[in-house]
Short mmCIF file of C-alpha atoms in Angstrom, two decimals:
data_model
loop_
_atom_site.label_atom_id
_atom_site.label_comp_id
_atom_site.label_asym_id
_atom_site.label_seq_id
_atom_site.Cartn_x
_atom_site.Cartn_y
_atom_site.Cartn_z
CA UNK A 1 0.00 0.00 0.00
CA UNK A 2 3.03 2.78 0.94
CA UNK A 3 4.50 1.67 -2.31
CA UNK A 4 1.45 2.47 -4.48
CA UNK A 5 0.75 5.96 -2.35
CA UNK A 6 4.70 6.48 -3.07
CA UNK A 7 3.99 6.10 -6.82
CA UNK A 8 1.03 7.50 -7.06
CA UNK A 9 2.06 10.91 -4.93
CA UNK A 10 5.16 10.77 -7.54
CA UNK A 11 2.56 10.44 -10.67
CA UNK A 12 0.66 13.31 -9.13
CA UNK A 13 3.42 15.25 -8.91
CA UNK A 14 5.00 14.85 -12.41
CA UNK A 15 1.01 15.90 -13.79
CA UNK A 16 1.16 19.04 -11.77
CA UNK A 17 5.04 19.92 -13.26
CA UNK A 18 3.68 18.86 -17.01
CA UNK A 19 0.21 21.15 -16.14
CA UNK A 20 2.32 24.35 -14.87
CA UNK A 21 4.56 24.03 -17.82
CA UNK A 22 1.47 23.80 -21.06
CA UNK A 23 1.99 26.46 -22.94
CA UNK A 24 4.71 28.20 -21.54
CA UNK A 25 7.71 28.74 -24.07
CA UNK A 26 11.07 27.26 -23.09
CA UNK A 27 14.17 29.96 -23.98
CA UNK A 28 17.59 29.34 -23.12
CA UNK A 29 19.99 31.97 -23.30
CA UNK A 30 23.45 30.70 -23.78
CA UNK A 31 25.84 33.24 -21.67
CA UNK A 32 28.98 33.17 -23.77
CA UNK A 33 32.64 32.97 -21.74
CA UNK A 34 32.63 32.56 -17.99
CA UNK A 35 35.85 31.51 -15.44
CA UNK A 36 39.19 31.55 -17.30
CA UNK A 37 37.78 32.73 -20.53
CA UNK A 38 36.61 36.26 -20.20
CA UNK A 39 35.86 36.77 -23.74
CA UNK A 40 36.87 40.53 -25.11
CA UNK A 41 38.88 42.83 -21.94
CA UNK A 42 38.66 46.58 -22.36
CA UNK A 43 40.65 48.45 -19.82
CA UNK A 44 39.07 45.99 -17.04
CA UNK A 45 35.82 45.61 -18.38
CA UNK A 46 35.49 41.44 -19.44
CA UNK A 47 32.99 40.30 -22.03
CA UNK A 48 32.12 36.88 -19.44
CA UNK A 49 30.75 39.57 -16.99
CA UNK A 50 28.54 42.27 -19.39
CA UNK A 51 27.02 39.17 -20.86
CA UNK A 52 25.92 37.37 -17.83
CA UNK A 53 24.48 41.36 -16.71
CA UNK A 54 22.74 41.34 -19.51
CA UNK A 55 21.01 38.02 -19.97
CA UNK A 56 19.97 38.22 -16.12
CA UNK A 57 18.09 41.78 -17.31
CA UNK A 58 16.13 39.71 -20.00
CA UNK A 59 15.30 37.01 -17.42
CA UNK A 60 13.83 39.92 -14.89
CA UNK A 61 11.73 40.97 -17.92
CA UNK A 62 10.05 37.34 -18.46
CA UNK A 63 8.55 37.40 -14.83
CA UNK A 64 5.01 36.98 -15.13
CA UNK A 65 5.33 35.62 -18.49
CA UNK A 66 4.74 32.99 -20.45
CA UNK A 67 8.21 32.46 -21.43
CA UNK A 68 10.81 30.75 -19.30
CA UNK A 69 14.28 31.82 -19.46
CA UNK A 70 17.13 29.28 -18.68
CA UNK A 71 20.81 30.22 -18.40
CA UNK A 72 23.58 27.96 -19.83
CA UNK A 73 25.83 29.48 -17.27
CA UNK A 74 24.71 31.53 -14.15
CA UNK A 75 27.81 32.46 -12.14
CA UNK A 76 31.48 32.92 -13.64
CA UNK A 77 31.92 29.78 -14.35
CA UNK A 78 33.83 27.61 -17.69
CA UNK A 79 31.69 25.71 -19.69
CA UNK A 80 33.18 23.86 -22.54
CA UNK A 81 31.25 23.94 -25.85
CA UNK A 82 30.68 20.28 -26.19
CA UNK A 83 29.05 20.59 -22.59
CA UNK A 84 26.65 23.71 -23.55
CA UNK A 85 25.24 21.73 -26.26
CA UNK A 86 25.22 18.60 -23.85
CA UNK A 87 23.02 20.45 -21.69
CA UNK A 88 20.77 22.88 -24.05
CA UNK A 89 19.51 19.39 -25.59
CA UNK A 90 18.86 18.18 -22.56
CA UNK A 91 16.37 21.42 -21.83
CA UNK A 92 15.07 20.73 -25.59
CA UNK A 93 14.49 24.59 -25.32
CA UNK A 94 11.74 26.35 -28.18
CA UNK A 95 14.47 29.18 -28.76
CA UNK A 96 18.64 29.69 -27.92
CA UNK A 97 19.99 32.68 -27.94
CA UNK A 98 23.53 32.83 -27.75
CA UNK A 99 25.11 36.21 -26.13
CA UNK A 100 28.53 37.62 -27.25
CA UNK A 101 30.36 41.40 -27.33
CA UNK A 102 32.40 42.16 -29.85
CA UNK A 103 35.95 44.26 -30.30
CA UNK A 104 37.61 45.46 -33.17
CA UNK A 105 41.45 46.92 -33.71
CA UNK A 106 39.61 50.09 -35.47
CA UNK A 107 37.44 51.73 -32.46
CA UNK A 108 35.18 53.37 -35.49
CA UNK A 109 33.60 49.29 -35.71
CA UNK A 110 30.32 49.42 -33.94
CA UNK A 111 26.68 47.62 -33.99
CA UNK A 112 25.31 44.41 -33.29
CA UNK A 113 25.71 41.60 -35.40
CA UNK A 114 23.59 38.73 -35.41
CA UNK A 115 24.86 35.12 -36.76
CA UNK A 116 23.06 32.17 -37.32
CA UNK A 117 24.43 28.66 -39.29
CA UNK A 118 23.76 27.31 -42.82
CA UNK A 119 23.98 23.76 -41.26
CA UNK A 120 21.97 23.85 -37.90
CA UNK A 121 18.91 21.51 -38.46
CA UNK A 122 16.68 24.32 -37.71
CA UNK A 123 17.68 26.80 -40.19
CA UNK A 124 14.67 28.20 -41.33
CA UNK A 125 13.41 28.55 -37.84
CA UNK A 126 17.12 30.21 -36.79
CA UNK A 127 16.30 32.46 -40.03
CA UNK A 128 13.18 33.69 -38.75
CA UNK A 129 14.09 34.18 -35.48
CA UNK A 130 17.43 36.21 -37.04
CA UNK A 131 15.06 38.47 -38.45
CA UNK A 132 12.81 39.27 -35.50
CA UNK A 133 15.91 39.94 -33.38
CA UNK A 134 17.25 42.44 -36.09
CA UNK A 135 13.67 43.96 -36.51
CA UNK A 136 13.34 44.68 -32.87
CA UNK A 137 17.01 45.97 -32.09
CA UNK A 138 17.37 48.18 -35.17
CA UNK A 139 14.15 50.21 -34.01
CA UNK A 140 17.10 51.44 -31.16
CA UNK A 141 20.58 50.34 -32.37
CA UNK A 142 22.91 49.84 -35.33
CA UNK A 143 21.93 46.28 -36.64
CA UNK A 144 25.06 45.12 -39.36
CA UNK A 145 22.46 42.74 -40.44
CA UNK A 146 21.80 38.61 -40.25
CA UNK A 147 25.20 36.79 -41.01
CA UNK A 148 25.94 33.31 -42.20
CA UNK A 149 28.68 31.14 -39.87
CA UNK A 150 29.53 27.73 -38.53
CA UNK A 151 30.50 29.03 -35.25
CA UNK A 152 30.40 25.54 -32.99
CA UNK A 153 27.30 26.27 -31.04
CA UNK A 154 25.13 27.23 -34.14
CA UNK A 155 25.59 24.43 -36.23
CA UNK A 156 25.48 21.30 -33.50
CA UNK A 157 22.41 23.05 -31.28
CA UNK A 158 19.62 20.71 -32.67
CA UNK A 159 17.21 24.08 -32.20
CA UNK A 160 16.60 27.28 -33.48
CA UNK A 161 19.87 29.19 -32.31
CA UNK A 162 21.05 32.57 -33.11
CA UNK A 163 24.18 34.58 -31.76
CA UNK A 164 23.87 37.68 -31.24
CA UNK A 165 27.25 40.03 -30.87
CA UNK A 166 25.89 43.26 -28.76
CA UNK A 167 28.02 45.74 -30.25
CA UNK A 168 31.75 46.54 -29.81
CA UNK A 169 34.11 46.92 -26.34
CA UNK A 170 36.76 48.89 -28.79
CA UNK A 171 33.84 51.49 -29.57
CA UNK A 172 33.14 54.19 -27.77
CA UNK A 173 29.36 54.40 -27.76
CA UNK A 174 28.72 51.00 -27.90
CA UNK A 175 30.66 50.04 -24.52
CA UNK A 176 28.66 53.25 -22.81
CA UNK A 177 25.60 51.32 -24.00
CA UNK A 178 27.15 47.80 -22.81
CA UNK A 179 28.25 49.06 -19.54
CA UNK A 180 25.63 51.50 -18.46
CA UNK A 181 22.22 50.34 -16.80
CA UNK A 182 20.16 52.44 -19.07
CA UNK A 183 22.00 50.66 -22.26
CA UNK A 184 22.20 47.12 -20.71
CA UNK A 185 18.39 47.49 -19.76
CA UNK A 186 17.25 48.48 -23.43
CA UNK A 187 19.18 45.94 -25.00
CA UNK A 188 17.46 43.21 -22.57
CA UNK A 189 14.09 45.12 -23.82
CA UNK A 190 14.94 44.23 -27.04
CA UNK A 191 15.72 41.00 -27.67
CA UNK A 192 12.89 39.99 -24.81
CA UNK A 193 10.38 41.88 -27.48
CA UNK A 194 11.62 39.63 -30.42
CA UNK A 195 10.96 36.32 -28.66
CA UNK A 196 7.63 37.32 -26.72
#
């Protein structure tokens, strides 16, 4: 008798998870860098830590939403490629949305590019979602348009993936943007819009 109340209090409780969860739309944002590999440095200011500032901004905006927003890294920590896709297939997330800053040796470079692979199985999805990210961010920033790679992460995610380079560290305006809360926030705004 304990053993069927133990299964059935377990059954009960794996219908209440799968009830919460109908409908709701499954995002992960894939935090690029973390630990020993800090991305871009400008005078003290790492790519690892704007990116992680960022994506927690777009997570505070999908409160009381129905999107969920899932972090492939949450703390300044190293996550080896192989092991991001290990674990984004593991979520089997609707949407990933990888997060990267850019840098350039001529500090007159600046905008966001957005990148998204020829050979992920999702391309036409990737494509779409390309296009609602650069429709929503060029209504505030420089958009250098939707780009064609096989960056690692792109073409092995088995879901609709984009990456998304937020502008440049070596530029002027864009790192006031990437370091100020008034930039970082409108930026979050922005890419929450396209997937909402």
């Amino acid at each position: 008798m304990n053993k069927f109340l133990r299964i059935f209090g377990v059954l009960i409780l794996l219908f209440s998870f799968s009830q919460a969860k109908a409908g709701e739309k499954i995002v992960v944002i894939d935090i690029g860098h973390g630990g020993k590999d800090s991305g871009f440095e400008y005078n003290g200011l790492l790519e690892k830590d704007l990116t992680l500032e960022i994506a927690q901004k777009i997570q505070s905006l999908s409160v009381d939403s129905e999107i969920k927003i899932l972090f492939s890294r949450d703390s300044d920590d190293f996550i080896s490629l192989e092991d991001r896709v290990k674990y984004i297939h593991s979520l089997n997330p609707d949407l990933v949305i990888s997060l990267h800053i850019n840098s350039d040796s001529d500090e007159r470079t600046n905008g966001f590019d957005i990148f998204i692979s020829p050979q992920n199985s999702k391309i036409e999805d990737s494509k779409m979602l390309a296009l609602q990210l650069q429709s929503s961010l060029s209504q505030e920033f420089t958009v250098n348009g939707v780009k064609e790679v096989n960056f690692y992460l792109l073409k092995n995610i088995n879901n609709p993936v984009v990456t998304i380079e937020m502008g440049y560290l070596s530029n002027l305006g864009n790192r006031d943007l990437l370091t100020s809360e008034r930039g970082q926030h409108a930026i979050a705004e922005a890419i929450f819009n396209a997937i909402k």
